[in-house]
Amino acid sequence: MELKARYGDTALIAGASEGIGAAYASALAAEGFRLILVARRIEPLQRLADELGDRYDTMAQCVACDLSEEGAAEQVLDAIEGVEPGILIYNAALSHIGTFTEHPAADHCQAAVVNMITPMKMVHRLGIKMLDKGRGAVILMSSMAGLQGSGFLATYAATKAFNMVLAESLWYEWKDRGVDIIACCAGATATPGYIRSSPSKPGIFAPAVQKPEVVVSECFKRIGRVPSFITGRGNRVASFIMQRLLTRRMAVLIMGDNTRKIYRIR
Ligand SMILES: NC(=O)c1ccc[n+]([C@@H]2O[C@H](COP(=O)([O-])OP(=O)(O)OC[C@H]3O[C@@H](n4cnc5c(N)ncnc54)[C@H](OP(=O)(O)O)[C@@H]3O)[C@@H](O)[C@H]2O)c1
């Protein structure tokens, strides 16, 4: 992977304690990275830090922060002042499943802060430093839900589209300046968060649910090569059909129907 040679020896993972975030932490610890791990709950973070420390003899600093709060980006980056991460992975996300109007507007605003405002501010502040140094990497987690309108996931899907377009735009601006950025567009992945959302079993034609470790290794293979990518062959085939072969209307209908079925929405 040679990630250390390319990006330095410290990585910040926002949303690191479980699922895909913990898989990123583990993969980077195995490469000898020093880690800054961020999440709301300190205990699972500290457990992961101890476990990775024992297994890989790596150092990890844990920062407890609710990334849905205004000023969260500043709080995290001030807490690590003096340390300049060569890799930023923004993984945390909030999704409210259900009809748009059943959730109060405040819930949608909270999702907008966790999923868009905080990562945008982190990318801005760390991006300036990475560009100054002429090296660095940013990974923004996106989702297949962000590739078209996704009924019953409206705000989440819209924020994931934002992440993808932000990463792709900056990829263009930064491609000759030594800083790599990628949107990792995942499909269903077996994380504790996904399992807690109680999805029903996907149909036999649905792409397979991926393991977090697979998502992570696919992402590390592609960073520096493409502005964004879709994880998993099954997801790429589904996306090809939805985005290239069907009309936008059909794609939106299929996505909404699927979400309705998976989450048993009446
Ligand atoms: N899992 C999937 O099927 C799937 C599919 C497509 C895309 N994705 C994307 O992949 C990413 C990871 O998904 P995931 O399922 O692994 O996990 P997730 O449930 O979205 O996030 C898990 C991690 O983020 C932290 N986190 C959540 N909200 C936070 C907040 N407000 N402030 C600080 N930390 C917070 C959690 O720790 P605390 O609870 O302690 O804060 C945990 O460490 C997300 O961006 C998601 O959109 C996932």
mmCIF file of C-alpha atoms and ligand atoms in Angstrom:
data_model
loop_
_atom_site.group_PDB
_atom_site.id
_atom_site.type_symbol
_atom_site.label_atom_id
_atom_site.label_comp_id
_atom_site.label_asym_id
_atom_site.label_seq_id
_atom_site.Cartn_x
_atom_site.Cartn_y
_atom_site.Cartn_z
ATOM 1 C CA MET A 1 0.000 0.000 0.000
ATOM 2 C CA GLU A 2 2.923 2.356 0.779
ATOM 3 C CA LEU A 3 0.484 4.737 2.424
ATOM 4 C CA LYS A 4 3.021 5.933 4.975
ATOM 5 C CA ALA A 5 5.571 6.777 2.335
ATOM 6 C CA ARG A 6 2.946 8.736 0.414
ATOM 7 C CA TYR A 7 1.117 10.523 3.199
ATOM 8 C CA GLY A 8 3.173 10.629 6.425
ATOM 9 C CA ASP A 9 2.631 8.728 9.627
ATOM 10 C CA THR A 10 -0.526 10.121 11.267
ATOM 11 C CA ALA A 11 -4.167 9.545 10.348
ATOM 12 C CA LEU A 12 -7.304 11.147 11.754
ATOM 13 C CA ILE A 13 -10.456 9.038 11.563
ATOM 14 C CA ALA A 14 -13.715 10.787 12.411
ATOM 15 C CA GLY A 15 -16.256 8.137 13.400
ATOM 16 C CA ALA A 16 -13.675 5.523 14.292
ATOM 17 C CA SER A 17 -14.985 3.272 17.035
ATOM 18 C CA GLU A 18 -16.902 0.676 15.039
ATOM 19 C CA GLY A 19 -17.835 -0.543 11.576
ATOM 20 C CA ILE A 20 -16.040 0.934 8.588
ATOM 21 C CA GLY A 21 -14.246 3.548 10.735
ATOM 22 C CA ALA A 22 -12.758 0.881 13.008
ATOM 23 C CA ALA A 23 -11.731 -1.118 9.924
ATOM 24 C CA TYR A 24 -9.867 1.943 8.587
ATOM 25 C CA ALA A 25 -8.192 2.358 11.988
ATOM 26 C CA SER A 26 -7.146 -1.272 12.091
ATOM 27 C CA ALA A 27 -5.758 -1.251 8.525
ATOM 28 C CA LEU A 28 -3.754 1.912 9.210
ATOM 29 C CA ALA A 29 -2.485 0.639 12.571
ATOM 30 C CA ALA A 30 -1.241 -2.464 10.759
ATOM 31 C CA GLU A 31 0.703 -0.127 8.440
ATOM 32 C CA GLY A 32 2.303 1.555 11.462
ATOM 33 C CA PHE A 33 0.272 4.771 11.435
ATOM 34 C CA ARG A 34 -0.192 6.841 14.553
ATOM 35 C CA LEU A 35 -3.950 7.343 14.956
ATOM 36 C CA ILE A 36 -6.291 10.073 16.095
ATOM 37 C CA LEU A 37 -9.656 8.443 16.721
ATOM 38 C CA VAL A 38 -12.835 10.491 17.063
ATOM 39 C CA ALA A 39 -16.363 9.488 18.125
ATOM 40 C CA ARG A 40 -18.962 10.471 20.706
ATOM 41 C CA ARG A 41 -18.435 7.568 23.119
ATOM 42 C CA ILE A 42 -14.966 7.439 24.647
ATOM 43 C CA GLU A 43 -15.128 3.855 25.996
ATOM 44 C CA PRO A 44 -15.397 1.992 22.657
ATOM 45 C CA LEU A 45 -12.782 4.345 21.198
ATOM 46 C CA GLN A 46 -10.368 3.661 24.057
ATOM 47 C CA ARG A 47 -11.030 -0.089 23.776
ATOM 48 C CA LEU A 48 -10.136 0.020 20.090
ATOM 49 C CA ALA A 49 -7.043 2.138 20.772
ATOM 50 C CA ASP A 50 -5.852 -0.349 23.439
ATOM 51 C CA GLU A 51 -6.549 -3.335 21.199
ATOM 52 C CA LEU A 52 -4.662 -1.804 18.253
ATOM 53 C CA GLY A 53 -1.853 -0.734 20.566
ATOM 54 C CA ASP A 54 -1.465 -4.325 21.814
ATOM 55 C CA ARG A 55 -1.681 -5.863 18.357
ATOM 56 C CA TYR A 56 0.391 -3.422 16.312
ATOM 57 C CA ASP A 57 2.316 -1.449 18.919
ATOM 58 C CA THR A 58 0.767 1.726 17.548
ATOM 59 C CA MET A 59 -0.092 4.943 19.379
ATOM 60 C CA ALA A 60 -3.630 6.312 19.312
ATOM 61 C CA GLN A 61 -5.081 9.521 20.689
ATOM 62 C CA CYS A 62 -8.820 9.370 21.401
ATOM 63 C CA VAL A 63 -10.962 12.498 21.072
ATOM 64 C CA ALA A 64 -14.579 12.380 22.286
ATOM 65 C CA CYS A 65 -16.661 14.792 20.241
ATOM 66 C CA ASP A 66 -20.178 14.940 18.884
ATOM 67 C CA LEU A 67 -19.612 15.836 15.246
ATOM 68 C CA SER A 68 -23.216 17.022 14.932
ATOM 69 C CA GLU A 69 -22.461 20.050 17.085
ATOM 70 C CA GLU A 70 -21.678 23.416 15.531
ATOM 71 C CA GLY A 71 -17.956 23.976 16.084
ATOM 72 C CA ALA A 72 -17.169 20.223 16.231
ATOM 73 C CA ALA A 73 -14.514 20.454 13.511
ATOM 74 C CA GLU A 74 -12.753 23.274 15.353
ATOM 75 C CA GLN A 75 -13.041 21.380 18.667
ATOM 76 C CA VAL A 76 -11.360 18.257 17.241
ATOM 77 C CA LEU A 77 -8.666 20.121 15.332
ATOM 78 C CA ASP A 78 -7.901 22.397 18.287
ATOM 79 C CA ALA A 79 -7.602 19.293 20.520
ATOM 80 C CA ILE A 80 -4.844 17.943 18.278
ATOM 81 C CA GLU A 81 -3.130 21.285 17.660
ATOM 82 C CA GLY A 82 0.485 20.707 16.683
ATOM 83 C CA VAL A 83 -0.222 17.310 15.109
ATOM 84 C CA GLU A 84 -0.709 17.407 11.350
ATOM 85 C CA PRO A 85 -2.510 14.314 10.075
ATOM 86 C CA GLY A 86 -1.395 13.185 6.629
ATOM 87 C CA ILE A 87 -4.632 11.262 6.180
ATOM 88 C CA LEU A 88 -8.134 12.452 7.060
ATOM 89 C CA ILE A 89 -10.930 9.903 6.890
ATOM 90 C CA TYR A 90 -14.396 11.281 7.519
ATOM 91 C CA ASN A 91 -16.597 8.290 8.209
ATOM 92 C CA ALA A 92 -19.270 9.331 10.741
ATOM 93 C CA ALA A 93 -22.757 9.866 9.406
ATOM 94 C CA LEU A 94 -26.299 10.294 10.614
ATOM 95 C CA SER A 95 -29.280 8.936 8.722
ATOM 96 C CA HIS A 96 -32.933 9.223 9.587
ATOM 97 C CA ILE A 97 -34.913 6.486 7.897
ATOM 98 C CA GLY A 98 -38.577 7.187 7.171
ATOM 99 C CA THR A 99 -40.660 9.862 5.550
ATOM 100 C CA PHE A 100 -39.082 13.311 5.346
ATOM 101 C CA THR A 101 -41.876 14.971 7.334
ATOM 102 C CA GLU A 102 -42.081 12.427 10.168
ATOM 103 C CA HIS A 103 -38.741 13.709 11.474
ATOM 104 C CA PRO A 104 -38.500 17.226 12.909
ATOM 105 C CA ALA A 105 -36.519 19.734 10.849
ATOM 106 C CA ALA A 106 -33.947 19.772 13.672
ATOM 107 C CA ASP A 107 -33.079 16.118 12.901
ATOM 108 C CA HIS A 108 -32.417 16.977 9.264
ATOM 109 C CA CYS A 109 -30.258 19.920 10.315
ATOM 110 C CA GLN A 110 -28.281 17.661 12.659
ATOM 111 C CA ALA A 111 -27.658 15.207 9.805
ATOM 112 C CA ALA A 112 -26.551 18.099 7.596
ATOM 113 C CA VAL A 113 -23.965 19.139 10.203
ATOM 114 C CA VAL A 114 -22.523 15.624 10.809
ATOM 115 C CA ASN A 115 -22.572 14.592 7.178
ATOM 116 C CA MET A 116 -21.660 17.839 5.387
ATOM 117 C CA ILE A 117 -20.670 20.855 7.502
ATOM 118 C CA THR A 118 -18.198 19.169 9.860
ATOM 119 C CA PRO A 119 -16.381 17.206 7.129
ATOM 120 C CA MET A 120 -16.297 20.285 4.874
ATOM 121 C CA LYS A 121 -14.670 22.346 7.654
ATOM 122 C CA MET A 122 -12.172 19.575 8.472
ATOM 123 C CA VAL A 123 -11.241 19.163 4.825
ATOM 124 C CA HIS A 124 -10.801 22.939 4.544
ATOM 125 C CA ARG A 125 -8.537 23.353 7.580
ATOM 126 C CA LEU A 126 -6.452 20.202 7.057
ATOM 127 C CA GLY A 127 -6.522 20.621 3.274
ATOM 128 C CA ILE A 128 -4.698 23.980 3.588
ATOM 129 C CA LYS A 129 -1.924 22.288 5.604
ATOM 130 C CA MET A 130 -1.710 19.306 3.252
ATOM 131 C CA LEU A 131 -1.452 21.616 0.222
ATOM 132 C CA ASP A 132 1.287 23.624 1.963
ATOM 133 C CA LYS A 133 3.249 20.415 2.498
ATOM 134 C CA GLY A 134 2.424 19.088 -0.966
ATOM 135 C CA ARG A 135 1.160 15.784 0.375
ATOM 136 C CA GLY A 136 -1.826 14.255 2.115
ATOM 137 C CA ALA A 137 -4.964 12.209 1.600
ATOM 138 C CA VAL A 138 -8.649 12.650 2.350
ATOM 139 C CA ILE A 139 -11.328 9.962 2.244
ATOM 140 C CA LEU A 140 -14.975 10.995 2.431
ATOM 141 C CA MET A 141 -17.493 8.220 2.913
ATOM 142 C CA SER A 142 -20.396 8.436 0.514
ATOM 143 C CA SER A 143 -23.173 6.013 -0.356
ATOM 144 C CA MET A 144 -25.067 4.441 -3.247
ATOM 145 C CA ALA A 145 -28.063 6.293 -1.782
ATOM 146 C CA GLY A 146 -26.426 9.533 -2.956
ATOM 147 C CA LEU A 147 -26.336 8.521 -6.611
ATOM 148 C CA GLN A 148 -30.007 9.414 -7.187
ATOM 149 C CA GLY A 149 -33.013 10.519 -5.162
ATOM 150 C CA SER A 150 -33.628 7.949 -2.423
ATOM 151 C CA GLY A 151 -37.092 8.153 -0.891
ATOM 152 C CA PHE A 152 -37.251 7.580 2.893
ATOM 153 C CA LEU A 153 -33.549 8.502 3.124
ATOM 154 C CA ALA A 154 -33.960 11.952 1.613
ATOM 155 C CA THR A 155 -31.603 14.097 3.694
ATOM 156 C CA TYR A 156 -29.044 11.332 4.178
ATOM 157 C CA ALA A 157 -28.966 10.668 0.414
ATOM 158 C CA ALA A 158 -28.626 14.367 -0.363
ATOM 159 C CA THR A 159 -25.727 14.756 2.083
ATOM 160 C CA LYS A 160 -23.976 11.728 0.573
ATOM 161 C CA ALA A 161 -24.320 13.294 -2.890
ATOM 162 C CA PHE A 162 -22.707 16.427 -1.396
ATOM 163 C CA ASN A 163 -19.724 14.395 -0.119
ATOM 164 C CA MET A 164 -19.223 12.786 -3.487
ATOM 165 C CA VAL A 165 -19.354 16.040 -5.423
ATOM 166 C CA LEU A 166 -17.128 17.799 -2.872
ATOM 167 C CA ALA A 167 -14.471 15.076 -3.127
ATOM 168 C CA GLU A 168 -14.629 14.946 -6.925
ATOM 169 C CA SER A 169 -14.355 18.734 -7.198
ATOM 170 C CA LEU A 170 -11.358 18.894 -4.867
ATOM 171 C CA TRP A 171 -9.759 15.931 -6.633
ATOM 172 C CA TYR A 172 -9.652 18.130 -9.732
ATOM 173 C CA GLU A 173 -8.324 21.179 -7.858
ATOM 174 C CA TRP A 174 -5.664 19.177 -5.994
ATOM 175 C CA LYS A 175 -4.640 16.520 -8.511
ATOM 176 C CA ASP A 176 -1.363 18.233 -9.407
ATOM 177 C CA ARG A 177 -0.614 19.471 -5.881
ATOM 178 C CA GLY A 178 0.249 16.201 -4.130
ATOM 179 C CA VAL A 179 -2.988 15.849 -2.165
ATOM 180 C CA ASP A 180 -5.263 12.911 -2.959
ATOM 181 C CA ILE A 181 -8.963 12.951 -2.179
ATOM 182 C CA ILE A 182 -11.568 10.309 -2.879
ATOM 183 C CA ALA A 183 -15.248 9.667 -2.224
ATOM 184 C CA CYS A 184 -15.784 6.067 -1.201
ATOM 185 C CA CYS A 185 -19.306 5.236 -2.253
ATOM 186 C CA ALA A 186 -20.380 2.167 -0.271
ATOM 187 C CA GLY A 187 -23.376 -0.067 -0.659
ATOM 188 C CA ALA A 188 -24.857 -2.083 2.194
ATOM 189 C CA THR A 189 -22.024 -2.953 4.596
ATOM 190 C CA ALA A 190 -22.326 -5.167 7.657
ATOM 191 C CA THR A 191 -21.513 -2.587 10.329
ATOM 192 C CA PRO A 192 -23.103 -2.424 13.787
ATOM 193 C CA GLY A 193 -24.912 0.761 12.628
ATOM 194 C CA TYR A 194 -26.343 -1.001 9.569
ATOM 195 C CA ILE A 195 -27.381 -4.031 11.634
ATOM 196 C CA ARG A 196 -28.981 -1.773 14.288
ATOM 197 C CA SER A 197 -31.121 -0.180 11.554
ATOM 198 C CA SER A 198 -32.817 -3.639 11.229
ATOM 199 C CA PRO A 199 -32.964 -3.968 7.457
ATOM 200 C CA SER A 200 -34.894 -6.981 6.164
ATOM 201 C CA LYS A 201 -32.941 -9.577 4.184
ATOM 202 C CA PRO A 202 -32.009 -8.236 0.738
ATOM 203 C CA GLY A 203 -33.602 -10.059 -2.232
ATOM 204 C CA ILE A 204 -31.573 -12.633 -4.192
ATOM 205 C CA PHE A 205 -30.787 -10.105 -6.933
ATOM 206 C CA ALA A 206 -29.587 -7.443 -4.489
ATOM 207 C CA PRO A 207 -25.808 -6.880 -4.317
ATOM 208 C CA ALA A 208 -24.179 -8.787 -1.448
ATOM 209 C CA VAL A 209 -23.712 -6.965 1.848
ATOM 210 C CA GLN A 210 -19.992 -6.205 2.136
ATOM 211 C CA LYS A 211 -17.606 -6.564 5.053
ATOM 212 C CA PRO A 212 -16.133 -3.280 6.373
ATOM 213 C CA GLU A 213 -12.575 -4.585 5.810
ATOM 214 C CA VAL A 214 -13.322 -5.144 2.118
ATOM 215 C CA VAL A 215 -14.661 -1.598 1.714
ATOM 216 C CA VAL A 216 -11.478 -0.261 3.319
ATOM 217 C CA SER A 217 -9.046 -2.276 1.232
ATOM 218 C CA GLU A 218 -10.887 -1.321 -1.975
ATOM 219 C CA CYS A 219 -10.623 2.327 -0.979
ATOM 220 C CA PHE A 220 -6.896 2.201 -0.231
ATOM 221 C CA LYS A 221 -6.317 0.560 -3.621
ATOM 222 C CA ARG A 222 -8.062 3.409 -5.431
ATOM 223 C CA ILE A 223 -7.017 6.537 -3.575
ATOM 224 C CA GLY A 224 -4.805 8.711 -5.746
ATOM 225 C CA ARG A 225 -6.169 7.089 -8.900
ATOM 226 C CA VAL A 226 -9.824 8.148 -9.129
ATOM 227 C CA PRO A 227 -11.985 10.947 -7.653
ATOM 228 C CA SER A 228 -14.696 8.561 -6.472
ATOM 229 C CA PHE A 229 -15.622 4.903 -6.728
ATOM 230 C CA ILE A 230 -18.331 2.426 -5.842
ATOM 231 C CA THR A 231 -17.352 -0.444 -3.575
ATOM 232 C CA GLY A 232 -18.026 -4.050 -4.603
ATOM 233 C CA ARG A 233 -18.622 -5.547 -8.036
ATOM 234 C CA GLY A 234 -22.325 -6.194 -7.303
ATOM 235 C CA ASN A 235 -22.839 -2.540 -6.347
ATOM 236 C CA ARG A 236 -20.992 -1.391 -9.475
ATOM 237 C CA VAL A 237 -23.212 -3.542 -11.702
ATOM 238 C CA ALA A 238 -26.360 -2.285 -9.929
ATOM 239 C CA SER A 239 -25.154 1.293 -10.280
ATOM 240 C CA PHE A 240 -24.349 0.810 -13.986
ATOM 241 C CA ILE A 241 -27.898 -0.401 -14.598
ATOM 242 C CA MET A 242 -29.481 2.340 -12.497
ATOM 243 C CA GLN A 243 -27.362 5.249 -13.747
ATOM 244 C CA ARG A 244 -26.652 4.313 -17.361
ATOM 245 C CA LEU A 245 -29.376 1.981 -18.605
ATOM 246 C CA LEU A 246 -32.480 3.243 -16.819
ATOM 247 C CA THR A 247 -34.082 6.652 -16.862
ATOM 248 C CA ARG A 248 -33.519 8.836 -13.822
ATOM 249 C CA ARG A 249 -37.233 8.439 -13.009
ATOM 250 C CA MET A 250 -36.920 4.638 -13.008
ATOM 251 C CA ALA A 251 -33.793 4.760 -10.846
ATOM 252 C CA VAL A 252 -35.531 6.964 -8.269
ATOM 253 C CA LEU A 253 -38.593 4.683 -8.268
ATOM 254 C CA ILE A 254 -36.506 1.524 -7.798
ATOM 255 C CA MET A 255 -34.459 3.069 -4.997
ATOM 256 C CA GLY A 256 -37.531 4.287 -3.113
ATOM 257 C CA ASP A 257 -39.364 0.965 -3.593
ATOM 258 C CA ASN A 258 -36.334 -0.971 -2.314
ATOM 259 C CA THR A 259 -35.899 1.226 0.752
ATOM 260 C CA ARG A 260 -39.620 0.948 1.476
ATOM 261 C CA LYS A 261 -39.323 -2.853 1.323
ATOM 262 C CA ILE A 262 -36.060 -3.158 3.256
ATOM 263 C CA TYR A 263 -37.325 -0.969 6.113
ATOM 264 C CA ARG A 264 -40.961 -2.186 5.930
ATOM 265 C CA ILE A 265 -42.319 1.339 5.421
ATOM 266 C CA ARG A 266 -46.100 1.519 4.779
HETATM 267 N N1 LIG B 1 -23.050 0.598 6.709
HETATM 268 C C1 LIG B 1 -23.559 0.749 5.502
HETATM 269 O O1 LIG B 1 -24.350 -0.074 5.022
HETATM 270 C C2 LIG B 1 -23.178 1.950 4.665
HETATM 271 C C3 LIG B 1 -23.643 2.029 3.343
HETATM 272 C C4 LIG B 1 -23.279 3.135 2.582
HETATM 273 C C5 LIG B 1 -22.488 4.118 3.114
HETATM 274 N N2 LIG B 1 -22.069 4.024 4.397
HETATM 275 C C6 LIG B 1 -21.280 5.108 4.941
HETATM 276 O O2 LIG B 1 -20.162 4.601 5.628
HETATM 277 C C7 LIG B 1 -19.892 5.388 6.782
HETATM 278 C C8 LIG B 1 -19.796 4.505 7.984
HETATM 279 O O3 LIG B 1 -20.970 3.814 8.183
HETATM 280 P P1 LIG B 1 -21.097 2.799 9.395
HETATM 281 O O4 LIG B 1 -22.316 1.999 9.133
HETATM 282 O O5 LIG B 1 -19.797 2.150 9.660
HETATM 283 O O6 LIG B 1 -21.256 3.674 10.663
HETATM 284 P P2 LIG B 1 -22.024 4.824 11.394
HETATM 285 O O7 LIG B 1 -22.996 4.174 12.255
HETATM 286 O O8 LIG B 1 -22.520 5.858 10.472
HETATM 287 O O9 LIG B 1 -20.823 5.469 12.226
HETATM 288 C C9 LIG B 1 -20.088 4.711 13.051
HETATM 289 C C10 LIG B 1 -18.987 5.517 13.730
HETATM 290 O O10 LIG B 1 -19.196 6.932 13.710
HETATM 291 C C11 LIG B 1 -19.317 7.437 15.052
HETATM 292 N N3 LIG B 1 -20.312 8.509 15.024
HETATM 293 C C12 LIG B 1 -21.587 8.440 14.606
HETATM 294 N N4 LIG B 1 -22.191 9.624 14.783
HETATM 295 C C13 LIG B 1 -21.273 10.465 15.333
HETATM 296 C C14 LIG B 1 -21.297 11.820 15.771
HETATM 297 N N5 LIG B 1 -22.384 12.551 15.719
HETATM 298 N N6 LIG B 1 -20.169 12.342 16.286
HETATM 299 C C15 LIG B 1 -19.053 11.595 16.400
HETATM 300 N N7 LIG B 1 -18.960 10.328 15.992
HETATM 301 C C16 LIG B 1 -20.069 9.753 15.479
HETATM 302 C C17 LIG B 1 -19.730 6.213 15.871
HETATM 303 O O11 LIG B 1 -19.320 6.270 17.231
HETATM 304 P P3 LIG B 1 -20.237 6.918 18.381
HETATM 305 O O12 LIG B 1 -21.582 6.286 18.251
HETATM 306 O O13 LIG B 1 -19.551 6.593 19.663
HETATM 307 O O14 LIG B 1 -20.246 8.372 18.112
HETATM 308 C C18 LIG B 1 -18.955 5.116 15.173
HETATM 309 O O15 LIG B 1 -17.609 5.111 15.571
HETATM 310 C C19 LIG B 1 -20.986 6.441 6.863
HETATM 311 O O16 LIG B 1 -20.501 7.645 6.338
HETATM 312 C C20 LIG B 1 -22.074 5.901 5.977
HETATM 313 O O17 LIG B 1 -22.830 6.924 5.357
HETATM 314 C C21 LIG B 1 -22.384 2.960 5.190
#
